[in-house]
Structures are given as C-alpha cells and as structure tokens.
Amino acid sequence: MPSKEELSIVKVFAHKGDAVTLYVHNRNPVMFELEKNLYPTVYALWKYPDLLPAFTTWPPVLEKMAGGADLMLPGVVVPSFGLPEIQQGSLCAITLVGNRAPVAVGVATMSSKEMLASGMKGKGFNILHTFGDQLWAYGDKSCLPNIPIPEVSLTVVEEGDGQAVSQEVSSEAQDPQAQLENLNLMEEETTHKEEDSEKHCEGVDEQIKETENLVPLQKSSQEAMDSLLHQCFFHALKHKVKKSDLPLLTSTFLRNYLFACCPEGQQVDIKKSSYKKLTKFLQTMQQRKVLQVKELNKGVESIVEIDWKHPDVRSFVAPEPVPVDLVVSGSIDGGGESPYQPPEIITLYGISSKMLPLFQEAGHRKGDLLTHSDVRSIIITYVKNNELVDSNNKNFVNINPVLCDCLLEKSEQNDFFSLKWDDLLLRCLEKMQHSHQVTFPGRPPIIRKGNIDPIDISVVQRASNKKVTMIKNLELYGLDPSSVGSMLQQRVQASSTCTAIPGSKDRVQVQIQGNQVSQVGKLLLEEFKIPRKYISGLDLAKSGKKK
C-alpha cells in the first residue's frame, strides 16, 4: 500500500449472517477478513497473480462457482509439471485455462498429494469469493484481465549417442546469444538432413516401443477396475438386494446398492472399466443370465429379475470388511490417532444443598457425584434404617420430615403421606444435579455438567428444493467430523463439507447433499456402535416405499 493513500474499512454481512470486514482502496476491496482470517480479493490478485498457489480450471466452471458451488477435483486441470505443493487448509487462487488472472479464492480441502491419491475425485476447494460475485460487484466491476502464461518453445539438442532430445526453454529467458546458437544448430541440421532423418526414425521406433510398454500398465488398471466392479456387483446381489426390492431402477441399484458394497478407500468408476457404461455392463450380465433388465418406462431401465441360484452368485464370497480406522477427535485425545471405539457414557447425579439431609447418613457431602445404582442403594438403606416401609403395603414408603422437605413441593406436603418405591426414586433423581461421565478406552474419564447432547441429524431444505443432511455433536463422542464426512462422501457419492456451528467456538457440523439419514444411521449404529438412544433424527430417513 502506498504510504499516503487512504484505506477504507467497511463491515458487511454475508447471506449466512457472518460478519465480514472489507479493506477498500480506490473504491476496490483488496482484502476481506472473515473469522479473524485475511483473504485477498480478485482485485488484489490481478495486481499480484503469484501471491497464492494457483490451480487451473475450465471457463464453464466459473459460472458454477459464481453461483455458490465449490470446486470439485474433476474440474481441476493437472498440468504436465504437476500440481502446486499445498497442505489441507491452504489458501489458493483459481485461474482459467490460458489466463493467469485469478477468478476465485478458495481453501483446499486436502493436500495436493491427497488430491492425486484420490484420483482427482471429490471436493477440492471451498470457494470463498469469485469474479462476478457480490464482493466483486462492490468494486468498480473491472473486467477479467488477460495475464498471459509465459510461452514455452522447444529447442532440439543433439546428444552424443545420436538421439534427439527436446528441452523446454522459456521464450522470455532466451537471450540473443542463445537464439543465435539455435540458428546455427538449425543450419547444421539442414546440412545433415539425411543423417538426422535416420536418427529421427530411430527415436520414433524407441517411442513406439515405450508406448507398447505402457499398454500393459493401462490394461492392468482397467482389469483392476473390472475386478472391483464385479466384486461390488455380486456382493450387492447376494447380500443387499432382496426379492421385495424388485423391480429396481438401474440408477438406484448403482447408487444405493453397488456403491455401498465398495471397500473403504476404493471407488468404483465404470468409465475406467472396460464396459465404460452401466448399461453395457448390465447387458453383459443379462447375457450371462445373471439378471434380467427391462425398460418399464420410456427411457428408464429397471432390474426385474435376478437369478440368485446362478453359479456366479452362489460361488461369490464377500471379502472380510476392513476395520474402520477413524481418527478420534483431537480435542478429546490431544491429537493422537487410534482406531475408533465408542465411549462409555454414565449419567451422574450431584447432591444439592436441598437433598443433602437425605444423604448425610451415608457420609456424603454437598457436590458429591453418584451413579444411579449408588442413589438407589442409599435410598433403600435410608428407608430401612428409619423403618419407613408401610406395614400394610410394602410397595409404599411412608414420608418422614426429611423426605417431605427433600422430595415434595410445598403444595404437596399436606396431601402426600406415602410414595411408591419407583416414584420415590424418580423424584429423588429429578431433584439432584445431573452430570455425565464420558470414558474413552485407555484415557481418563471426562465429567461435564448436564446431560450429554445426542448426535443430532437433521434435513434442511435449501434453494431449488434441494435437501442437505446436517450432523452435529460428533466431537462429544470422539468422532472427527471431517473423517465422518469423507466416509459418507465415499458411501453415497455426494459432496460433503464441514462448517462451524453458529454461536459455538470449537464445534463444527457435517453437511452432505441429499437426504442421507439412513446411511448416516447405518454408519453410526453398525460401524461405530453408538447406542441408538444417543442419536436423534433417525426418523427423518426417507421412506423406501414406491409411489
């Protein structure tokens, strides 16, 4: 910033209600501050295009990002020299093919190594700001400049063994002397045309041999995808699809049955198989008389019959599931990683000053925490020691002055002279101060006031009638929200993201497209073994009944 020029500070609010601070110079916002983090705008990046590591995408993707979409990895162009080295959470610029001028600013959801390891699948960047959005419109609405990419020219260099080797040389870096040497080299090539022609043929032959060597590698990756596709297909037929599910839409079979049988860490991509399309694969299975596919509605195919006695189906043995290895939340275990095991949760009851006379005989003091069984045992002992059991009906306990003061309201003290055992214990528990103890295997217990919040699953309707599944309170049970989001993304083949819960400091929620309550419930109940009583919202799962 020039030292004597003005810099205006403007506070605005985003659609979600987040407060955003803008730093404006010459009517253009150059930086914006969100949650105590500073981010450059496209106006600043056009002046300094190399300020952030840049990733390239195609021009049609810009319209989607400007509409609020995040950048998915299939839309990222991987250059020949590889992706920039970044880590998860790194701030990055997004450019278009053929232009170095950034068009968006986003935060990476994974490192560049993880992007390549995933096969460039899934979400790559959470987009914060784009060219053409409201933040850009707050400025002078400048058009996208054209910042050219340095041209690369090929220089032919002759090695001692007579082979031609191409070297990339930036045209900006070539000085006149280098250009003169290249001209001399071209003259030499002209005088030795026949000789170079023979050398060129030798080079082409070697390239052909290298290409032939690559074919088996491509073939092996295709065979691996075919093998994975067959495994998931027969697994779904044998263990997932029931006769009552038929007729079954082929698209539903792929999304809800076949993909669900894919092993953790792997992903079925039919385009990378030899079949290329689901229709062709199902036709092959139909020719083998494994199943029958019919077009019940125009343009919509359904599986109408499955031969569960087919030798291929009967002989299939499902591979043993790999144990779920999920990172336990760093806020609980201090950042270490270990296989997830559900915590032991115990409700504790604190002794208040009003309830103290009832527990003094047992040697307890105000503030002591007791379990349900401890409270029950102390109450039974107190009643028996004070001979309060009703002689006419042993199901009732007579009320003495201590029980009257501790358990009865003022309006009840003249009406109740005895209580049932269950009612006595229930009133006692209600009058005590509730806490809960969470114990993870191998770690000291954690005690918090109040009852533990359940894992909350909700379905929210967004614009264009789209539904989003929200999952909260995972951290309380030692689950890392980002890991849970990644697992759900692989299972349901839908994008997921983690966002901060409004009004909380360190709590985040998982958002995943569509109504995925049934899949979330299956993951929590079957994989993580979370008791059903600690999960709310399972009743929101969409009905499987056909209209």
Coordinates of C-alpha atoms in Angstrom, one line a residue:
M1 CA 0.0 0.0 0.0
P2 CA 1.3 3.5 -0.8
S3 CA 2.0 5.3 2.5
K4 CA -0.2 8.4 2.0
E5 CA -3.2 6.8 0.3
E6 CA -6.5 6.1 2.1
L7 CA -7.7 2.7 3.1
S8 CA -11.3 2.4 4.0
I9 CA -12.7 -0.2 6.3
V10 CA -16.3 -1.4 5.6
K11 CA -18.3 -4.0 7.6
V12 CA -20.8 -6.1 5.6
F13 CA -22.8 -9.3 6.3
A14 CA -22.9 -12.4 4.2
H15 CA -26.1 -14.3 3.4
K16 CA -25.4 -16.7 6.2
G17 CA -25.2 -13.8 8.7
D18 CA -21.4 -13.9 9.0
A19 CA -19.8 -10.5 9.6
V20 CA -17.1 -9.7 7.0
T21 CA -14.7 -6.7 7.2
L22 CA -13.6 -5.3 3.8
Y23 CA -10.4 -3.2 3.2
V24 CA -11.1 -0.9 0.3
H25 CA -8.6 1.0 -1.7
N26 CA -9.5 3.3 -4.7
R27 CA -13.1 2.0 -4.5
N28 CA -12.0 -1.6 -4.9
P29 CA -12.0 -4.1 -2.0
V30 CA -8.4 -5.5 -1.9
M31 CA -8.7 -7.7 1.2
F32 CA -11.6 -9.2 3.3
E33 CA -11.5 -10.5 6.8
L34 CA -13.7 -13.5 7.9
E35 CA -13.4 -15.2 11.3
K36 CA -10.1 -13.4 12.0
N37 CA -8.5 -14.6 8.8
L38 CA -7.4 -12.2 5.9
Y39 CA -8.1 -13.2 2.3
P40 CA -7.2 -11.2 -0.9
T41 CA -9.8 -10.3 -3.4
V42 CA -9.5 -10.9 -7.2
Y43 CA -8.7 -7.1 -7.5
A44 CA -5.6 -7.7 -5.3
L45 CA -4.7 -10.9 -7.1
W46 CA -4.8 -9.3 -10.5
K47 CA -2.0 -7.0 -9.4
Y48 CA -0.1 -9.8 -7.7
P49 CA -1.1 -13.0 -9.6
D50 CA 1.7 -15.1 -7.9
L51 CA 0.6 -14.2 -4.4
L52 CA -1.1 -17.6 -3.8
P53 CA -0.5 -21.1 -5.3
A54 CA -2.8 -21.3 -8.3
F55 CA -4.9 -24.1 -9.7
T56 CA -6.4 -24.1 -13.1
T57 CA -10.0 -24.9 -14.2
W58 CA -12.1 -24.6 -17.4
P59 CA -14.1 -21.4 -18.2
P60 CA -17.6 -23.1 -17.8
V61 CA -16.8 -23.9 -14.2
L62 CA -16.5 -20.2 -13.3
E63 CA -20.3 -19.8 -13.8
K64 CA -21.0 -22.6 -11.3
M65 CA -18.5 -21.2 -8.7
A66 CA -20.0 -17.7 -9.0
G67 CA -23.4 -19.3 -8.3
G68 CA -22.2 -20.7 -5.0
A69 CA -20.7 -24.1 -5.9
D70 CA -17.4 -25.3 -4.6
L71 CA -14.7 -26.5 -6.9
M72 CA -14.6 -30.3 -7.4
L73 CA -11.4 -32.1 -8.3
P74 CA -12.6 -33.4 -11.7
G75 CA -12.8 -29.8 -12.8
V76 CA -9.1 -29.1 -12.0
V77 CA -6.6 -29.2 -14.8
V78 CA -3.5 -31.1 -13.9
P79 CA -0.5 -29.6 -15.8
S80 CA 2.4 -31.7 -17.1
F81 CA 4.7 -30.4 -14.3
G82 CA 2.2 -31.4 -11.6
L83 CA 0.1 -29.6 -9.0
P84 CA 1.5 -26.9 -6.7
E85 CA 2.6 -28.3 -3.3
I86 CA 0.0 -27.4 -0.7
Q87 CA -1.5 -28.7 2.5
Q88 CA -5.1 -29.1 3.7
G89 CA -6.4 -25.7 4.6
S90 CA -4.0 -23.8 2.3
L91 CA -5.4 -20.6 0.7
C92 CA -5.3 -20.9 -3.1
A93 CA -6.2 -19.0 -6.2
I94 CA -8.2 -20.4 -9.1
T95 CA -7.4 -19.4 -12.7
L96 CA -8.8 -20.3 -16.1
V97 CA -7.1 -22.2 -18.9
G98 CA -4.9 -19.8 -20.9
N99 CA -5.0 -16.9 -18.4
R100 CA -3.0 -16.4 -15.2
A101 CA -5.5 -13.8 -13.8
P102 CA -7.2 -15.4 -10.7
V103 CA -11.0 -15.7 -10.9
A104 CA -11.6 -17.2 -7.4
V105 CA -10.2 -17.6 -3.9
G106 CA -10.7 -20.9 -2.0
V107 CA -9.4 -23.1 0.8
A108 CA -8.0 -26.5 -0.1
T109 CA -9.9 -29.5 1.5
M110 CA -6.9 -31.8 1.2
S111 CA -3.2 -31.7 0.3
S112 CA -2.0 -31.9 -3.3
K113 CA -0.7 -35.4 -2.6
E114 CA -4.1 -36.5 -1.3
M115 CA -5.7 -35.0 -4.4
L116 CA -3.6 -37.1 -6.7
A117 CA -4.0 -40.2 -4.5
S118 CA -7.8 -39.8 -4.7
G119 CA -7.7 -40.0 -8.5
M120 CA -8.8 -36.3 -8.6
K121 CA -12.2 -37.2 -7.2
G122 CA -14.3 -35.4 -4.7
K123 CA -14.3 -31.8 -3.5
G124 CA -11.0 -29.9 -3.9
F125 CA -11.7 -26.4 -2.7
N126 CA -14.2 -24.5 -0.5
I127 CA -14.7 -21.3 -2.6
L128 CA -14.9 -18.1 -0.6
H129 CA -15.0 -15.4 -3.3
T130 CA -15.2 -15.3 -7.1
F131 CA -15.0 -12.9 -10.0
G132 CA -18.6 -11.8 -10.7
D133 CA -20.0 -12.2 -7.1
Q134 CA -21.3 -9.5 -4.8
L135 CA -17.9 -8.8 -3.4
W136 CA -16.5 -8.1 -6.9
A137 CA -19.6 -6.0 -7.7
Y138 CA -18.8 -3.8 -4.6
G139 CA -15.8 -2.6 -6.5
D140 CA -15.6 -0.9 -9.9
K141 CA -16.7 -4.1 -11.7
S142 CA -13.5 -4.4 -13.7
C143 CA -13.5 -7.0 -16.5
L144 CA -11.2 -10.0 -16.1
P145 CA -7.7 -9.0 -17.3
N146 CA -5.7 -11.3 -19.6
I147 CA -2.4 -12.1 -17.9
P148 CA -0.5 -14.3 -20.4
I149 CA 1.2 -17.5 -19.5
P150 CA 4.9 -17.5 -20.3
E151 CA 5.3 -19.2 -23.7
V152 CA 7.4 -22.3 -23.9
S153 CA 9.5 -23.1 -27.0
L154 CA 11.1 -26.4 -27.9
T155 CA 14.9 -26.5 -28.6
V156 CA 16.3 -29.6 -30.2
V157 CA 19.7 -30.6 -28.6
E158 CA 21.8 -33.4 -30.1
E159 CA 23.3 -35.8 -27.6
G160 CA 26.4 -37.9 -28.1
D161 CA 24.5 -41.1 -28.8
G162 CA 22.8 -39.5 -31.8
Q163 CA 19.3 -39.3 -30.3
A164 CA 17.2 -36.1 -30.5
V165 CA 16.2 -34.7 -27.1
S166 CA 13.6 -31.9 -26.7
Q167 CA 14.2 -29.3 -23.9
E168 CA 11.6 -26.7 -22.8
V169 CA 13.0 -23.2 -22.8
S170 CA 11.0 -20.1 -21.8
S171 CA 11.0 -17.6 -24.6
E172 CA 11.3 -14.8 -22.0
A173 CA 14.5 -16.4 -20.7
Q174 CA 16.3 -16.7 -24.1
D175 CA 18.8 -14.1 -24.8
P176 CA 20.1 -13.2 -28.4
Q177 CA 23.2 -15.3 -28.0
A178 CA 21.0 -18.4 -27.2
Q179 CA 18.8 -17.6 -30.2
L180 CA 21.9 -17.4 -32.4
E181 CA 23.1 -20.8 -31.2
N182 CA 19.8 -22.2 -32.0
L183 CA 20.0 -20.8 -35.6
N184 CA 23.5 -22.3 -36.0
L185 CA 22.1 -25.6 -34.8
M186 CA 19.3 -25.4 -37.3
E187 CA 21.8 -24.8 -40.1
E188 CA 23.8 -27.9 -39.1
E189 CA 20.6 -29.9 -39.1
T190 CA 19.8 -28.8 -42.7
T191 CA 23.3 -29.8 -43.9
H192 CA 22.9 -33.2 -42.3
K193 CA 19.3 -33.8 -43.3
E194 CA 19.6 -37.5 -44.3
E195 CA 21.6 -38.3 -41.2
D196 CA 19.1 -36.6 -38.9
S197 CA 16.3 -38.4 -40.7
E198 CA 17.7 -41.8 -39.8
K199 CA 18.2 -40.6 -36.2
H200 CA 14.6 -39.4 -36.1
C201 CA 13.4 -42.8 -37.3
E202 CA 15.4 -44.4 -34.5
G203 CA 13.8 -42.0 -32.0
V204 CA 10.3 -42.8 -33.3
D205 CA 11.0 -46.5 -33.1
E206 CA 12.0 -46.1 -29.4
Q207 CA 8.9 -44.0 -28.7
I208 CA 6.8 -46.8 -30.2
K209 CA 8.5 -49.3 -28.0
E210 CA 7.9 -47.2 -24.9
T211 CA 4.2 -46.8 -25.9
E212 CA 3.9 -50.5 -26.3
N213 CA 5.3 -50.9 -22.8
L214 CA 2.7 -48.6 -21.4
V215 CA -0.2 -50.6 -22.9
P216 CA 0.0 -53.4 -20.3
L217 CA 0.0 -50.9 -17.4
Q218 CA -3.2 -49.3 -18.8
K219 CA -4.7 -52.7 -19.3
S220 CA -3.9 -53.8 -15.8
S221 CA -5.6 -50.7 -14.2
Q222 CA -8.6 -51.4 -16.4
E223 CA -8.6 -55.0 -15.3
A224 CA -8.4 -53.9 -11.7
M225 CA -11.5 -51.7 -12.1
D226 CA -13.3 -54.6 -13.8
S227 CA -12.5 -56.8 -10.9
L228 CA -13.7 -54.3 -8.4
L229 CA -16.9 -53.7 -10.4
H230 CA -17.6 -57.5 -10.5
Q231 CA -16.9 -57.8 -6.7
C232 CA -19.3 -55.0 -5.8
F233 CA -21.9 -56.2 -8.2
F234 CA -22.1 -59.8 -6.9
H235 CA -21.8 -58.6 -3.3
A236 CA -24.8 -56.3 -3.8
L237 CA -26.9 -59.1 -5.5
K238 CA -26.0 -61.7 -2.8
H239 CA -26.2 -59.6 0.4
K240 CA -28.1 -56.4 -0.3
V241 CA -30.8 -56.8 -2.9
K242 CA -34.0 -58.6 -1.8
K243 CA -36.8 -60.0 -3.9
S244 CA -39.1 -57.4 -2.5
D245 CA -36.9 -54.6 -3.9
L246 CA -37.7 -55.7 -7.5
P247 CA -38.3 -54.1 -9.9
L248 CA -35.3 -51.9 -9.1
L249 CA -34.2 -48.9 -11.1
T250 CA -30.7 -49.4 -12.5
S251 CA -29.6 -46.0 -11.3
T252 CA -30.9 -46.8 -7.8
F253 CA -29.1 -50.1 -7.8
L254 CA -25.9 -48.4 -8.7
R255 CA -26.2 -45.6 -6.2
N256 CA -27.7 -47.4 -3.2
Y257 CA -26.5 -51.0 -3.6
L258 CA -23.4 -51.3 -5.7
F259 CA -21.6 -48.3 -4.4
A260 CA -22.5 -49.3 -0.8
C261 CA -20.5 -52.6 -1.3
C262 CA -17.3 -50.8 -2.3
P263 CA -14.5 -51.4 0.2
E264 CA -13.3 -48.5 2.3
G265 CA -10.7 -46.4 0.5
Q266 CA -11.7 -47.6 -3.0
Q267 CA -14.2 -46.2 -5.5
V268 CA -16.0 -47.8 -8.4
D269 CA -15.6 -45.7 -11.6
I270 CA -17.4 -47.5 -14.5
K271 CA -15.9 -45.1 -17.0
K272 CA -12.4 -46.6 -16.1
S273 CA -13.6 -50.1 -16.7
S274 CA -13.7 -52.0 -20.0
Y275 CA -17.5 -51.6 -20.0
K276 CA -17.4 -47.7 -19.9
K277 CA -21.2 -47.6 -19.2
L278 CA -23.6 -49.2 -16.7
T279 CA -26.0 -50.2 -19.5
K280 CA -23.3 -52.2 -21.3
F281 CA -22.2 -53.9 -18.1
L282 CA -25.8 -54.9 -17.2
Q283 CA -26.3 -56.2 -20.8
T284 CA -23.3 -58.4 -20.3
M285 CA -24.7 -59.8 -17.0
Q286 CA -28.0 -60.3 -18.8
Q287 CA -26.3 -62.4 -21.5
R288 CA -24.8 -64.5 -18.7
K289 CA -28.4 -64.9 -17.4
V290 CA -27.5 -63.4 -14.0
L291 CA -30.4 -60.9 -14.2
Q292 CA -32.9 -59.5 -16.5
V293 CA -33.3 -55.8 -17.4
K294 CA -36.4 -54.3 -18.9
E295 CA -37.5 -50.8 -19.9
L296 CA -40.7 -50.4 -17.9
N297 CA -41.0 -46.7 -18.6
K298 CA -39.8 -44.9 -21.7
G299 CA -36.0 -44.3 -21.3
V300 CA -35.9 -45.8 -17.8
E301 CA -34.4 -49.3 -17.3
S302 CA -35.1 -51.5 -14.3
I303 CA -33.8 -54.8 -13.0
V304 CA -36.9 -57.0 -13.0
E305 CA -35.5 -60.4 -12.2
I306 CA -32.3 -61.9 -10.5
D307 CA -31.2 -65.5 -10.6
W308 CA -29.8 -65.9 -7.0
K309 CA -29.2 -69.6 -7.9
H310 CA -26.8 -68.7 -10.7
P311 CA -23.3 -70.3 -10.1
D312 CA -21.6 -66.9 -10.2
V313 CA -23.8 -65.5 -7.4
R314 CA -23.8 -68.7 -5.3
S315 CA -20.0 -69.1 -5.5
F316 CA -19.3 -65.4 -4.6
V317 CA -17.7 -64.9 -1.2
A318 CA -17.8 -61.4 0.2
P319 CA -14.4 -60.1 1.4
E320 CA -14.0 -59.5 5.1
P321 CA -14.6 -55.9 5.9
V322 CA -11.6 -53.8 6.8
P323 CA -11.9 -52.5 10.4
V324 CA -12.9 -48.8 10.4
D325 CA -9.8 -46.8 11.3
L326 CA -11.1 -43.4 12.1
V327 CA -9.2 -40.6 13.7
V328 CA -10.5 -39.8 17.2
S329 CA -11.2 -36.1 17.7
G330 CA -8.1 -34.2 18.6
S331 CA -10.0 -32.1 21.2
I332 CA -10.5 -35.2 23.3
D333 CA -7.4 -37.3 22.8
G334 CA -4.8 -34.5 22.3
G335 CA -4.4 -35.0 18.6
G336 CA -3.3 -38.7 18.5
E337 CA -4.7 -41.2 16.1
S338 CA -6.2 -44.6 17.0
P339 CA -8.9 -46.9 15.8
Y340 CA -12.3 -45.6 17.0
Q341 CA -14.0 -47.3 19.9
P342 CA -17.3 -45.9 21.3
P343 CA -17.1 -44.2 24.7
E344 CA -18.7 -45.5 27.9
I345 CA -21.3 -42.8 29.0
I346 CA -22.6 -42.8 32.5
T347 CA -25.2 -40.4 34.0
L348 CA -24.1 -38.9 37.4
Y349 CA -26.2 -37.2 40.0
G350 CA -24.9 -34.4 42.2
I351 CA -26.0 -33.8 45.7
S352 CA -27.6 -30.4 46.1
S353 CA -28.0 -28.5 49.4
K354 CA -31.7 -29.3 49.4
M355 CA -31.0 -33.1 49.0
L356 CA -28.1 -33.2 51.5
P357 CA -30.1 -34.3 54.6
L358 CA -31.1 -37.4 52.7
F359 CA -27.5 -38.5 52.0
Q360 CA -25.7 -37.3 55.2
E361 CA -26.3 -40.6 56.9
A362 CA -24.3 -42.3 54.2
G363 CA -21.4 -40.0 54.8
H364 CA -21.8 -37.9 51.6
R365 CA -21.3 -34.1 51.3
K366 CA -22.8 -31.5 49.0
G367 CA -21.5 -31.7 45.4
D368 CA -20.6 -35.5 45.6
L369 CA -21.4 -37.3 42.3
L370 CA -23.3 -40.6 42.4
T371 CA -24.4 -43.2 39.9
H372 CA -28.0 -44.4 39.5
S373 CA -27.2 -47.6 41.4
D374 CA -25.5 -45.6 44.2
V375 CA -28.5 -43.4 44.7
R376 CA -30.9 -46.3 44.7
S377 CA -28.8 -48.2 47.2
I378 CA -28.5 -45.2 49.6
I379 CA -32.3 -44.5 49.4
I380 CA -33.2 -48.2 50.2
T381 CA -30.7 -48.2 53.1
Y382 CA -32.2 -44.9 54.5
V383 CA -35.8 -46.1 54.3
K384 CA -34.9 -49.4 56.0
N385 CA -32.8 -47.8 58.7
N386 CA -35.6 -45.4 59.5
E387 CA -38.3 -48.1 59.3
L388 CA -40.3 -46.1 56.7
V389 CA -41.7 -49.1 54.7
D390 CA -45.5 -49.2 55.0
S391 CA -46.5 -52.1 57.2
N392 CA -49.8 -52.6 55.3
N393 CA -48.4 -52.4 51.8
K394 CA -44.7 -52.9 51.3
N395 CA -44.8 -51.2 47.9
F396 CA -45.2 -47.9 49.6
V397 CA -42.8 -45.8 51.7
N398 CA -44.0 -43.5 54.5
I399 CA -43.0 -39.9 54.3
N400 CA -40.9 -38.6 57.2
P401 CA -39.9 -34.9 57.6
V402 CA -36.6 -35.3 55.8
L403 CA -38.3 -37.0 52.7
C404 CA -41.0 -34.3 52.9
D405 CA -38.5 -31.4 52.7
C406 CA -36.4 -33.1 50.1
L407 CA -38.9 -34.6 47.6
L408 CA -42.3 -32.9 48.0
E409 CA -43.3 -29.5 46.7
K410 CA -45.0 -27.1 49.2
S411 CA -48.4 -27.7 47.6
E412 CA -48.0 -31.4 48.1
Q413 CA -46.8 -31.6 51.7
N414 CA -50.3 -31.7 53.2
D415 CA -51.6 -34.2 50.6
F416 CA -49.0 -37.0 50.4
F417 CA -48.2 -39.3 53.3
S418 CA -46.6 -42.1 51.4
L419 CA -45.0 -42.8 47.9
K420 CA -44.4 -45.8 45.8
W421 CA -40.8 -47.1 45.7
D422 CA -40.4 -46.1 42.0
D423 CA -42.0 -42.7 42.5
L424 CA -39.7 -42.1 45.5
L425 CA -36.6 -42.9 43.5
L426 CA -37.7 -40.9 40.4
R427 CA -38.4 -37.8 42.5
C428 CA -35.0 -38.2 44.1
L429 CA -33.2 -38.4 40.8
E430 CA -35.1 -35.4 39.4
K431 CA -34.2 -33.2 42.4
M432 CA -30.5 -33.9 42.0
Q433 CA -28.0 -32.1 39.8
H434 CA -27.4 -34.0 36.5
S435 CA -23.9 -34.6 35.1
H436 CA -22.4 -37.2 32.7
Q437 CA -19.1 -39.0 32.5
V438 CA -17.5 -39.9 29.2
T439 CA -14.7 -42.5 29.2
F440 CA -12.8 -43.5 26.1
P441 CA -10.7 -46.7 26.2
G442 CA -7.2 -46.1 27.6
R443 CA -7.9 -42.5 28.7
P444 CA -9.1 -40.8 32.0
P445 CA -12.8 -40.1 32.2
I446 CA -14.2 -36.7 31.3
I447 CA -17.0 -35.3 33.5
R448 CA -19.3 -32.5 32.2
K449 CA -22.4 -30.8 33.7
G450 CA -25.9 -31.6 32.4
N451 CA -26.9 -34.5 30.2
I452 CA -24.9 -35.3 27.1
D453 CA -26.3 -33.9 23.8
P454 CA -27.2 -36.6 21.3
I455 CA -25.7 -36.7 17.8
D456 CA -28.2 -34.6 16.0
I457 CA -29.2 -35.5 12.5
S458 CA -31.5 -33.1 10.6
V459 CA -32.5 -32.5 7.0
V460 CA -32.6 -28.9 5.7
Q461 CA -34.3 -27.7 2.5
R462 CA -32.2 -25.2 0.5
A463 CA -32.8 -23.3 -2.7
S464 CA -34.2 -25.1 -5.7
N465 CA -35.9 -27.6 -3.4
K466 CA -32.5 -29.3 -2.7
K467 CA -32.1 -31.1 0.6
V468 CA -29.0 -31.2 2.8
T469 CA -28.3 -33.6 5.7
M470 CA -26.7 -31.9 8.8
I471 CA -24.9 -33.8 11.5
K472 CA -23.9 -32.1 14.8
N473 CA -22.2 -33.1 18.1
L474 CA -19.9 -35.7 16.7
E475 CA -17.0 -34.4 18.7
L476 CA -18.8 -35.2 22.0
Y477 CA -18.5 -38.9 21.1
G478 CA -14.8 -38.7 19.9
L479 CA -15.6 -38.6 16.2
D480 CA -13.7 -36.4 13.9
P481 CA -16.3 -34.5 11.7
S482 CA -14.1 -34.3 8.6
S483 CA -13.3 -38.0 8.7
V484 CA -17.0 -38.9 9.1
G485 CA -17.8 -36.5 6.2
S486 CA -15.2 -38.2 4.0
M487 CA -16.5 -41.7 4.7
L488 CA -20.1 -40.6 4.0
Q489 CA -19.0 -38.9 0.8
Q490 CA -17.5 -42.2 -0.5
R491 CA -20.5 -44.2 0.6
V492 CA -23.3 -42.1 -1.0
Q493 CA -21.2 -40.5 -3.8
A494 CA -22.3 -37.0 -2.8
S495 CA -20.3 -33.9 -1.9
S496 CA -19.8 -33.1 1.8
T497 CA -18.3 -30.2 3.8
C498 CA -17.7 -29.2 7.4
T499 CA -18.8 -25.8 8.7
A500 CA -18.7 -24.0 12.0
I501 CA -21.8 -24.2 14.1
P502 CA -23.1 -20.6 14.6
G503 CA -22.7 -19.5 18.2
S504 CA -20.1 -22.1 19.2
K505 CA -16.4 -21.8 19.5
D506 CA -14.9 -25.2 18.5
R507 CA -17.8 -27.2 17.3
V508 CA -18.4 -28.0 13.6
Q509 CA -21.2 -29.7 11.7
V510 CA -21.1 -32.0 8.7
Q511 CA -23.2 -31.2 5.7
I512 CA -23.8 -33.7 2.9
Q513 CA -26.1 -33.3 -0.1
G514 CA -29.4 -35.1 -0.2
N515 CA -31.4 -36.9 2.5
Q516 CA -28.7 -39.3 3.7
V517 CA -30.2 -40.1 7.1
S518 CA -30.4 -43.8 6.6
Q519 CA -26.7 -44.0 5.5
V520 CA -25.7 -41.8 8.5
G521 CA -27.6 -44.0 10.9
K522 CA -26.1 -47.2 9.4
L523 CA -22.6 -45.7 9.8
L524 CA -23.2 -44.6 13.4
L525 CA -25.1 -47.7 14.6
E526 CA -23.3 -50.5 12.8
E527 CA -19.8 -49.2 12.2
F528 CA -19.2 -47.0 15.2
K529 CA -21.5 -48.9 17.6
I530 CA -23.1 -45.7 19.0
P531 CA -26.2 -46.7 21.1
R532 CA -29.4 -45.6 19.4
K533 CA -30.5 -43.5 22.5
Y534 CA -27.6 -41.1 21.8
I535 CA -28.7 -40.4 18.2
S536 CA -31.6 -38.1 17.3
G537 CA -33.3 -37.6 13.9
L538 CA -33.1 -41.2 12.6
D539 CA -36.9 -41.0 11.9
L540 CA -36.2 -38.4 9.2
A541 CA -34.9 -41.1 6.8
K542 CA -36.8 -41.0 3.5
S543 CA -39.3 -43.8 3.1
G544 CA -38.4 -46.6 0.8
K545 CA -42.0 -47.1 -0.3
K546 CA -42.6 -46.6 -4.0
K547 CA -45.2 -44.1 -5.1

